[in-house]
Amino acid sequence: MRPILMKGHERPLTFLRYNRDGDLLFSCAKDHTPTLWYADNGERLGTYRGHNGAVWCCDISRDSSRLITGSADQTVKLWDVKSGKPYFTFKFGSPARSVDFAVGDKLAVITSDPFMERTSAIHVKRIAEDPEDQVADSVLVLQSPEGRMRINRAVWGPLNQTIVSGGEDAVIRIWDAETGKLLKESNEEDGHKKPITSLSKSADDSHFITGSLDKTAKLWDMRTLTLIKTYTSNVPVNAVSISPLLDHVVIGGGQDASAVTTTDHRAGKFEAKFYDKILQEEIGGVKGHFGPINALAFNPDGRSFSSGGEDGYVRLHHFDSDYFNIRI
């Protein structure tokens, strides 16, 4: 597979997201400008200017008309995808770490970091049909039980009934999206032993995968929070994604950037590793980044994937025919 190298960011990548149709790819980085690319050839379409801090995450509405981004500048912005202009800004008193549109795009879940006096929290915001009607009020605010521990990711469960969150305290929690009641949390036996860095859902919302600094990725049932599978890596995991087409998961990471300078990139183990979802066996890896991988995403058609690294590059890979015939 020959990767397409996309250089549009000055700083390390933080997040990648394809739109529903799989023809557009949005990238976020520690520079202040989320960037939009064509997903087939890696051509840059444009950038979204307006944030004053690292952009940690983004999500895109079903019809690809709106983009939501969360940033270290303590704001979450709603953008018109076509014009590139922000039309609304939610202000928080602390950095916004994670954003996720609900099914139907009428709600968004946002997590804010602990900062000064504030604890980590999950906010649910209503997203208005007409930008003119947009208001800043939260429908629901959930305070994290471990207030000083950051929540790294929160996503919607099936049919918007629940919210699933994970973060620095290594516990995965499922909340009722209407009442804010805590429904389930992962136990110490099954759960991660170190901070959860990433969380990604399957295409049908029935299960999700988490990656952690404890060098594992775990597959969970979305409704019951039962541990299904565990994938073991030899480096801390920063990014995870589930293939929508085959029974494959991809995980990426690498040791901390501070430990990297003394080793060459081969020893740094900066590769995206593919595992068989059922058998938990490693089936292959894609090398190329010169630093830890911070972001991974499968195209919704399952025929390509992209990775973003500490090196500031987005690498776009279209699978060749051999990939679809892998037999274990």
Coordinates of N, CA and C in Angstrom, one line a residue, residues 76-296:
V76 N -16.1 25.5 22.3 CA -16.5 24.6 21.3 C -17.2 25.4 20.2
K77 N -16.8 25.2 19.0 CA -17.4 26.0 17.9 C -18.2 25.1 17.0
L78 N -19.3 25.7 16.5 CA -20.1 25.1 15.4 C -19.8 25.8 14.1
W79 N -19.5 25.1 13.0 CA -19.0 25.7 11.8 C -20.0 25.3 10.6
D80 N -20.1 26.2 9.7 CA -20.7 25.8 8.4 C -19.6 25.2 7.6
V81 N -19.8 23.9 7.3 CA -18.7 23.2 6.6 C -18.3 23.8 5.3
K82 N -19.3 24.3 4.5 CA -19.0 24.8 3.2 C -18.3 26.1 3.2
S83 N -18.8 27.1 4.0 CA -18.1 28.4 4.0 C -16.9 28.5 4.9
G84 N -16.8 27.5 5.8 CA -15.7 27.6 6.7 C -15.8 28.6 7.9
K85 N -17.0 29.2 8.0 CA -17.2 30.2 9.0 C -17.9 29.6 10.3
P86 N -17.3 30.0 11.5 CA -18.0 29.6 12.7 C -19.3 30.4 12.9
Y87 N -20.4 29.7 13.2 CA -21.6 30.4 13.4 C -22.1 30.4 14.9
F88 N -21.4 29.6 15.7 CA -21.8 29.7 17.1 C -20.6 29.2 18.0
T89 N -20.4 29.8 19.2 CA -19.4 29.4 20.1 C -19.9 29.1 21.4
F90 N -19.7 27.9 21.9 CA -20.1 27.6 23.3 C -18.8 27.9 24.2
K91 N -19.0 28.6 25.2 CA -17.8 29.0 26.1 C -17.9 28.2 27.4
F92 N -16.7 27.6 27.7 CA -16.6 26.8 29.0 C -15.5 27.5 29.8
G93 N -15.5 27.2 31.1 CA -14.4 27.7 31.9 C -13.2 26.9 31.9
S94 N -13.2 25.8 31.0 CA -12.0 24.9 30.9 C -11.9 24.3 29.6
P95 N -10.8 23.7 29.2 CA -10.6 23.2 27.8 C -11.7 22.1 27.5
A96 N -12.1 22.1 26.3 CA -13.1 21.1 25.8 C -12.3 20.0 25.1
R97 N -12.6 18.8 25.6 CA -11.7 17.7 25.2 C -12.4 16.8 24.1
S98 N -13.7 16.6 24.2 CA -14.3 15.7 23.3 C -15.7 16.2 22.9
V99 N -16.1 15.9 21.6 CA -17.4 16.3 21.1 C -18.0 15.2 20.3
D100 N -19.3 15.0 20.3 CA -19.9 13.9 19.6 C -21.4 14.3 19.3
F101 N -21.7 14.3 18.0 CA -23.1 14.6 17.7 C -24.0 13.3 18.0
A102 N -25.2 13.5 18.4 CA -26.1 12.4 18.6 C -26.7 12.0 17.3
V103 N -27.3 10.8 17.2 CA -28.0 10.4 16.0 C -29.2 11.5 15.7
G104 N -29.2 12.0 14.6 CA -30.2 13.1 14.3 C -29.6 14.5 14.4
D105 N -28.4 14.6 15.0 CA -27.7 15.9 15.1 C -28.5 16.9 15.9
K106 N -29.4 16.5 16.7 CA -30.2 17.6 17.5 C -29.5 17.8 18.8
L107 N -28.6 16.9 19.2 CA -27.9 17.1 20.5 C -26.4 16.8 20.2
A108 N -25.6 17.4 21.1 CA -24.1 17.1 21.1 C -23.7 16.9 22.5
V109 N -22.8 15.9 22.7 CA -22.2 15.7 24.1 C -20.8 16.2 24.0
I110 N -20.4 17.0 25.0 CA -19.1 17.7 25.1 C -18.5 17.4 26.5
T111 N -17.2 17.1 26.5 CA -16.6 17.0 27.8 C -15.6 18.1 28.1
S112 N -15.6 18.6 29.3 CA -14.7 19.7 29.7 C -13.7 19.2 30.7
D113 N -12.4 19.7 30.6 CA -11.4 19.2 31.5 C -11.5 19.9 32.9
P114 N -10.8 19.2 33.9 CA -10.7 19.9 35.2 C -9.7 21.1 35.0
F115 N -10.0 22.3 35.6 CA -9.2 23.4 35.4 C -9.4 24.4 36.5
M116 N -8.4 24.9 37.2 CA -8.5 25.7 38.3 C -9.5 25.1 39.3
E117 N -10.6 25.8 39.6 CA -11.6 25.2 40.6 C -12.5 24.2 40.0
R118 N -12.6 24.2 38.7 CA -13.6 23.3 38.0 C -13.2 21.9 37.9
T119 N -14.2 21.0 38.1 CA -14.0 19.6 37.9 C -14.3 19.2 36.5
S120 N -13.9 18.0 36.1 CA -14.2 17.4 34.8 C -15.7 17.2 34.7
A121 N -16.3 17.5 33.5 CA -17.8 17.4 33.4 C -18.2 17.0 32.0
I122 N -19.4 16.4 31.9 CA -19.9 16.1 30.6 C -21.2 17.0 30.4
H123 N -21.2 17.7 29.2 CA -22.3 18.6 29.0 C -23.1 18.1 27.7
V124 N -24.4 18.2 27.8 CA -25.3 17.9 26.7 C -25.9 19.2 26.2
K125 N -25.6 19.5 24.9 CA -26.1 20.8 24.3 C -27.1 20.4 23.3
R126 N -28.2 21.3 23.2 CA -29.1 21.1 22.1 C -28.6 21.9 20.8
I127 N -28.7 21.2 19.7 CA -28.2 21.9 18.4 C -29.4 22.3 17.6
A128 N -29.5 23.6 17.4 CA -30.7 24.1 16.7 C -30.7 23.8 15.2
E129 N -31.8 23.6 14.6 CA -31.9 23.4 13.1 C -31.4 24.7 12.4
D130 N -31.9 25.8 12.9 CA -31.5 27.1 12.3 C -30.4 27.7 13.1
P131 N -29.3 28.0 12.5 CA -28.2 28.6 13.3 C -28.6 29.9 14.1
E132 N -29.6 30.6 13.6 CA -30.1 31.8 14.3 C -30.6 31.5 15.7
D133 N -31.2 30.3 15.8 CA -31.9 29.9 17.0 C -31.0 29.2 18.1
Q134 N -29.7 29.1 17.7 CA -28.8 28.4 18.6 C -28.6 29.1 20.0
V135 N -28.7 28.3 21.1 CA -28.5 28.9 22.4 C -27.3 28.1 23.1
A136 N -26.8 28.7 24.1 CA -25.6 28.1 24.8 C -26.0 27.2 26.0
D137 N -27.3 27.2 26.4 CA -27.6 26.5 27.6 C -27.4 25.0 27.4
S138 N -27.0 24.3 28.6 CA -26.8 22.9 28.6 C -28.2 22.2 28.9
V139 N -28.5 21.1 28.3 CA -29.7 20.4 28.6 C -29.4 19.6 29.9
L140 N -28.2 19.1 30.0 CA -27.8 18.2 31.1 C -26.3 18.4 31.4
V141 N -25.9 18.4 32.6 CA -24.5 18.5 33.0 C -24.2 17.3 34.0
L142 N -23.2 16.5 33.6 CA -22.9 15.4 34.5 C -21.5 15.6 35.1
Q143 N -21.4 15.7 36.4 CA -20.1 15.9 37.0 C -19.4 14.5 37.1
S144 N -18.1 14.5 36.8 CA -17.4 13.3 36.9 C -17.2 12.9 38.4
P145 N -17.4 11.6 38.7 CA -17.2 11.2 40.1 C -15.8 11.4 40.6
E146 N -14.8 11.3 39.6 CA -13.4 11.6 40.0 C -13.1 12.9 39.4
G147 N -13.5 14.0 40.1 CA -13.6 15.3 39.6 C -12.3 15.8 39.0
R148 N -11.1 15.5 39.6 CA -9.9 16.1 39.1 C -9.3 15.2 38.0
M149 N -9.9 14.1 37.7 CA -9.4 13.2 36.6 C -10.1 13.6 35.3
R150 N -9.3 13.8 34.3 CA -9.9 14.2 33.0 C -10.7 13.1 32.3
I151 N -11.9 13.5 31.7 CA -12.6 12.6 30.9 C -12.1 12.8 29.5
N152 N -11.5 11.8 28.9 CA -10.9 12.0 27.6 C -11.8 11.8 26.4
R153 N -12.9 11.0 26.6 CA -13.8 10.8 25.5 C -15.2 10.5 26.1
A154 N -16.2 11.0 25.4 CA -17.6 10.7 25.7 C -18.4 10.6 24.4
V155 N -19.1 9.5 24.2 CA -19.9 9.3 23.0 C -21.3 8.9 23.3
W156 N -22.2 9.0 22.3 CA -23.6 8.6 22.5 C -23.7 7.1 22.4
G157 N -24.5 6.5 23.2 CA -24.9 5.1 23.0 C -26.0 4.9 22.0
P158 N -26.5 3.7 21.8 CA -27.5 3.4 20.8 C -28.7 4.2 21.1
L159 N -29.3 4.8 20.0 CA -30.5 5.6 20.0 C -30.5 6.7 21.0
N160 N -29.3 7.2 21.2 CA -29.1 8.4 22.1 C -29.6 8.2 23.5
Q161 N -29.8 7.0 23.9 CA -30.4 6.7 25.3 C -29.3 6.8 26.4
T162 N -28.1 6.6 26.0 CA -27.0 6.6 27.0 C -25.8 7.4 26.5
I163 N -24.9 7.7 27.4 CA -23.6 8.3 27.1 C -22.5 7.5 27.7
V164 N -21.5 7.2 26.9 CA -20.4 6.3 27.4 C -19.2 7.2 27.5
S165 N -18.5 7.1 28.7 CA -17.4 8.0 28.9 C -16.2 7.2 29.4
G166 N -15.0 7.6 29.1 CA -13.8 7.0 29.7 C -12.7 8.1 29.8
G167 N -11.8 7.9 30.8 CA -10.7 8.9 30.9 C -9.6 8.5 31.8
E168 N -9.0 9.5 32.5 CA -7.8 9.2 33.3 C -7.9 8.3 34.5
D169 N -9.2 8.1 35.0 CA -9.3 7.2 36.1 C -9.4 5.8 35.7
A170 N -9.4 5.5 34.3 CA -9.4 4.2 33.7 C -10.7 3.4 33.9
V171 N -11.7 4.1 34.3 CA -13.1 3.5 34.4 C -14.0 4.0 33.3
I172 N -14.6 3.0 32.7 CA -15.6 3.3 31.6 C -17.0 3.4 32.3
R173 N -17.7 4.5 32.0 CA -19.0 4.7 32.6 C -20.1 4.8 31.6
I174 N -21.3 4.3 31.9 CA -22.4 4.5 31.0 C -23.5 5.2 31.8
W175 N -23.9 6.4 31.2 CA -24.9 7.3 31.9 C -26.2 7.3 31.2
D176 N -27.3 7.5 31.9 CA -28.6 7.7 31.3 C -28.6 9.1 30.7
A177 N -28.9 9.2 29.4 CA -28.7 10.5 28.7 C -29.9 11.5 29.1
E178 N -31.0 11.0 29.6 CA -32.0 11.9 30.0 C -31.9 12.4 31.4
T179 N -31.7 11.4 32.4 CA -31.7 11.8 33.8 C -30.3 12.1 34.3
G180 N -29.3 11.6 33.6 CA -27.9 11.8 34.1 C -27.5 10.8 35.1
K181 N -28.3 9.8 35.3 CA -28.0 8.8 36.3 C -26.9 7.9 35.8
L182 N -26.0 7.5 36.7 CA -24.9 6.6 36.4 C -25.5 5.2 36.3
L183 N -25.4 4.5 35.2 CA -26.0 3.2 35.0 C -25.1 2.0 35.3
K184 N -23.9 2.1 34.7 CA -22.9 1.1 34.8 C -21.5 1.6 34.8
E185 N -20.6 0.9 35.5 CA -19.2 1.3 35.3 C -18.3 0.0 35.2
S186 N -17.2 0.1 34.5 CA -16.4 -1.1 34.4 C -15.7 -1.5 35.7
N187 N -15.5 -2.8 36.0 CA -14.9 -3.2 37.2 C -13.4 -3.3 37.1
E188 N -12.7 -3.4 38.2 CA -11.3 -3.4 38.2 C -10.7 -4.6 37.5
E189 N -11.4 -5.8 37.6 CA -10.8 -7.0 36.9 C -10.8 -6.8 35.4
D190 N -11.9 -6.5 34.8 CA -12.0 -6.4 33.4 C -11.4 -5.1 32.8
G191 N -11.4 -4.0 33.6 CA -11.2 -2.7 33.1 C -9.7 -2.4 32.8
H192 N -9.4 -1.3 32.3 CA -8.0 -0.8 32.1 C -7.3 -0.5 33.4
K193 N -6.0 -0.6 33.4 CA -5.2 -0.4 34.6 C -4.6 1.0 34.6
K194 N -4.6 1.7 33.4 CA -4.1 3.0 33.3 C -5.0 3.9 32.6
P195 N -4.8 5.2 32.4 CA -5.7 6.1 31.8 C -6.2 5.6 30.4
I196 N -7.5 5.8 30.1 CA -8.1 5.5 28.8 C -7.8 6.7 27.9
T197 N -7.2 6.5 26.8 CA -6.8 7.6 25.9 C -7.9 7.8 24.8
S198 N -8.5 6.7 24.4 CA -9.4 6.8 23.2 C -10.5 5.8 23.3
L199 N -11.6 6.1 22.5 CA -12.8 5.3 22.6 C -13.5 5.5 21.2
S200 N -13.8 4.4 20.6 CA -14.3 4.4 19.2 C -15.4 3.4 19.1
K201 N -16.6 3.8 18.4 CA -17.7 2.9 18.3 C -17.7 2.1 17.0
S202 N -18.4 1.0 17.0 CA -18.6 0.2 15.8 C -19.6 0.9 14.9
A203 N -19.7 0.5 13.7 CA -20.6 1.2 12.8 C -22.0 1.1 13.2
D204 N -22.4 0.0 13.8 CA -23.8 -0.2 14.2 C -24.1 0.2 15.7
D205 N -23.1 0.8 16.4 CA -23.3 1.2 17.8 C -23.5 0.0 18.7
S206 N -23.2 -1.2 18.3 CA -23.5 -2.3 19.3 C -22.3 -2.6 20.2
H207 N -21.1 -2.2 19.8 CA -20.0 -2.4 20.6 C -19.0 -1.2 20.4
F208 N -18.0 -1.1 21.3 CA -17.0 -0.1 21.1 C -15.7 -0.6 21.6
I209 N -14.6 0.2 21.2 CA -13.3 -0.2 21.6 C -12.6 0.9 22.4
T210 N -11.8 0.6 23.4 CA -11.1 1.6 24.1 C -9.6 1.3 24.1
G211 N -8.8 2.4 24.0 CA -7.4 2.2 24.1 C -6.8 2.8 25.3
S212 N -5.7 2.3 25.9 CA -5.2 2.8 27.1 C -3.7 2.8 27.2
L213 N -3.2 3.6 28.1 CA -1.7 3.6 28.4 C -1.2 2.3 29.0
D214 N -2.1 1.4 29.4 CA -1.7 0.1 29.9 C -1.3 -0.9 28.8
K215 N -1.2 -0.3 27.6 CA -0.7 -1.1 26.4 C -1.7 -2.2 25.9
T216 N -3.0 -1.9 26.2 CA -4.1 -2.8 25.7 C -5.2 -2.0 25.0
A217 N -5.9 -2.6 24.2 CA -7.2 -2.1 23.7 C -8.2 -3.1 24.0
K218 N -9.4 -2.7 24.4 CA -10.5 -3.6 24.8 C -11.8 -3.4 24.1
L219 N -12.4 -4.5 23.8 CA -13.7 -4.4 23.0 C -14.8 -4.7 24.0
W220 N -15.8 -3.8 24.0 CA -16.9 -3.9 25.0 C -18.3 -3.9 24.3
D221 N -19.3 -4.5 25.0 CA -20.6 -4.4 24.6 C -21.2 -3.1 25.0
M222 N -21.8 -2.4 24.1 CA -22.3 -1.0 24.3 C -23.4 -1.0 25.3
R223 N -24.3 -2.0 25.4 CA -25.4 -1.9 26.3 C -25.1 -2.5 27.7
T224 N -24.4 -3.6 27.7 CA -24.2 -4.3 29.0 C -22.8 -4.0 29.6
L225 N -21.9 -3.4 28.9 CA -20.6 -3.1 29.3 C -19.8 -4.4 29.6
T226 N -20.1 -5.4 28.9 CA -19.4 -6.7 29.1 C -18.1 -6.6 28.3
L227 N -17.0 -7.1 28.9 CA -15.8 -7.1 28.1 C -15.8 -8.3 27.1
I228 N -15.6 -8.0 25.8 CA -15.7 -9.0 24.8 C -14.3 -9.6 24.5
K229 N -13.4 -8.7 24.2 CA -12.0 -9.1 23.7 C -11.0 -8.1 24.3
T230 N -9.7 -8.6 24.4 CA -8.6 -7.7 24.7 C -7.5 -7.9 23.7
Y231 N -7.0 -6.8 23.2 CA -5.8 -6.8 22.3 C -4.6 -6.2 23.0
T232 N -3.5 -7.0 22.9 CA -2.3 -6.5 23.7 C -1.3 -6.0 22.7
S233 N -0.8 -4.8 23.1 CA 0.2 -4.1 22.2 C 1.5 -4.1 23.1
N234 N 2.6 -3.7 22.4 CA 3.8 -3.6 23.3 C 4.2 -2.1 23.6
V235 N 3.3 -1.3 23.2 CA 3.4 0.2 23.5 C 2.1 0.8 24.0
P236 N 2.2 1.9 24.7 CA 0.9 2.5 25.1 C 0.0 2.8 23.9
V237 N -1.3 2.6 24.0 CA -2.2 2.8 22.9 C -2.8 4.2 23.0
N238 N -2.7 5.0 21.9 CA -3.3 6.3 21.9 C -4.5 6.4 21.0
A239 N -4.7 5.5 20.1 CA -5.8 5.6 19.1 C -6.3 4.2 18.7
V240 N -7.6 4.1 18.5 CA -8.2 2.8 18.2 C -9.3 3.1 17.1
S241 N -9.6 2.1 16.3 CA -10.7 2.2 15.4 C -11.2 0.8 15.0
I242 N -12.5 0.6 14.7 CA -13.0 -0.7 14.3 C -13.4 -0.6 12.8
S243 N -13.0 -1.6 12.1 CA -13.4 -1.7 10.6 C -14.9 -1.9 10.5
P244 N -15.5 -1.1 9.6 CA -16.9 -1.2 9.3 C -17.2 -2.4 8.4
L245 N -16.2 -3.0 7.8 CA -16.3 -3.9 6.7 C -15.9 -5.3 7.1
L246 N -14.7 -5.5 7.7 CA -14.2 -6.8 8.1 C -14.1 -6.9 9.6
D247 N -13.9 -8.1 10.1 CA -13.7 -8.2 11.5 C -12.2 -7.8 11.9
H248 N -11.9 -6.6 11.7 CA -10.6 -6.1 12.0 C -10.7 -4.9 13.0
V249 N -9.7 -4.7 13.8 CA -9.6 -3.5 14.6 C -8.1 -3.0 14.3
V250 N -8.0 -1.7 14.4 CA -6.6 -1.1 14.2 C -6.3 -0.3 15.5
I251 N -5.1 -0.5 16.0 CA -4.7 0.3 17.2 C -3.3 1.0 16.9
G252 N -3.1 2.1 17.5 CA -1.9 2.8 17.2 C -1.4 3.5 18.5
G253 N -0.1 3.8 18.6 CA 0.3 4.5 19.8 C 1.8 4.7 19.7
G254 N 2.5 4.4 20.7 CA 4.0 4.6 20.8 C 4.3 5.2 22.1
Q255 N 5.6 5.0 22.5 CA 5.9 5.5 23.8 C 5.9 7.0 23.8
D256 N 5.9 7.6 24.9 CA 5.9 9.1 25.0 C 7.0 9.8 24.2
A257 N 6.7 10.9 23.7 CA 7.6 11.6 22.8 C 9.0 11.9 23.5
S258 N 8.9 12.0 24.9 CA 10.2 12.3 25.6 C 11.1 11.1 25.6
A259 N 10.6 9.9 25.4 CA 11.4 8.7 25.5 C 11.9 8.3 24.1
V260 N 11.5 9.1 23.1 CA 11.7 8.7 21.7 C 13.0 9.1 21.1
T261 N 13.5 10.3 21.6 CA 14.7 10.9 21.0 C 15.9 10.0 21.0
T262 N 16.0 9.0 21.9 CA 17.2 8.2 22.1 C 17.1 7.0 21.2
T263 N 15.9 6.7 20.5 CA 15.8 5.5 19.7 C 15.5 5.9 18.3
D264 N 15.8 5.0 17.3 CA 15.4 5.3 16.0 C 14.0 4.9 15.8
H265 N 13.4 5.3 14.7 CA 11.9 5.2 14.6 C 11.5 3.7 14.5
R266 N 12.4 2.8 14.1 CA 12.0 1.4 14.1 C 11.8 0.9 15.5
A267 N 12.7 1.3 16.4 CA 12.6 0.9 17.8 C 11.4 1.6 18.5
G268 N 11.0 2.8 18.0 CA 9.9 3.5 18.6 C 8.6 2.8 18.4
K269 N 8.5 1.9 17.5 CA 7.3 1.1 17.2 C 6.1 2.0 16.9
F270 N 6.3 2.9 15.9 CA 5.2 3.7 15.6 C 4.5 3.1 14.4
E271 N 3.8 2.1 14.6 CA 3.0 1.5 13.5 C 1.6 1.3 13.9
A272 N 0.7 1.4 12.9 CA -0.7 1.1 13.1 C -0.8 -0.4 13.0
K273 N -1.3 -1.1 14.1 CA -1.4 -2.5 14.1 C -2.8 -3.0 13.9
F274 N -2.9 -4.0 13.0 CA -4.2 -4.6 12.7 C -4.4 -5.9 13.4
Y275 N -5.5 -6.1 14.1 CA -5.8 -7.3 14.8 C -7.1 -7.9 14.3
D276 N -7.2 -9.3 14.3 CA -8.4 -9.9 14.0 C -9.3 -9.7 15.2
K277 N -10.5 -9.2 15.0 CA -11.4 -8.7 16.1 C -11.8 -9.9 16.9
I278 N -12.0 -11.1 16.3 CA -12.5 -12.3 17.0 C -11.4 -13.0 17.7
L279 N -10.3 -13.3 16.9 CA -9.3 -14.2 17.4 C -8.2 -13.4 18.2
Q280 N -8.3 -12.1 18.2 CA -7.4 -11.2 19.0 C -5.9 -11.3 18.5
E281 N -5.7 -11.9 17.3 CA -4.3 -12.0 16.9 C -4.0 -10.9 16.0
E282 N -2.7 -10.5 16.0 CA -2.2 -9.4 15.2 C -2.0 -10.0 13.8
I283 N -2.6 -9.2 12.8 CA -2.5 -9.7 11.4 C -1.6 -8.9 10.5
G284 N -1.2 -7.7 11.0 CA -0.3 -6.9 10.2 C -0.1 -5.5 10.8
G285 N 0.8 -4.8 10.2 CA 1.1 -3.5 10.7 C 1.4 -2.5 9.5
V286 N 1.2 -1.3 9.7 CA 1.5 -0.3 8.7 C 2.4 0.7 9.4
K287 N 3.7 0.8 8.9 CA 4.7 1.7 9.5 C 4.6 3.0 8.7
G288 N 5.4 4.0 9.2 CA 5.6 5.2 8.4 C 5.7 6.5 9.3
H289 N 5.0 6.5 10.4 CA 5.1 7.7 11.2 C 6.4 7.8 11.9
F290 N 6.9 9.1 12.1 CA 8.1 9.3 12.9 C 7.9 9.7 14.3
G291 N 6.7 9.4 14.8 CA 6.4 9.7 16.2 C 5.1 8.9 16.5
P292 N 4.7 8.9 17.8 CA 3.6 8.1 18.2 C 2.3 8.5 17.4
I293 N 1.5 7.5 17.1 CA 0.2 7.7 16.4 C -0.8 8.2 17.4
N294 N -1.4 9.3 17.1 CA -2.4 9.9 18.1 C -3.9 9.8 17.6
A295 N -4.0 9.5 16.3 CA -5.4 9.4 15.7 C -5.5 8.4 14.6
L296 N -6.6 7.7 14.6 CA -6.8 6.6 13.6 C -8.3 6.7 13.2

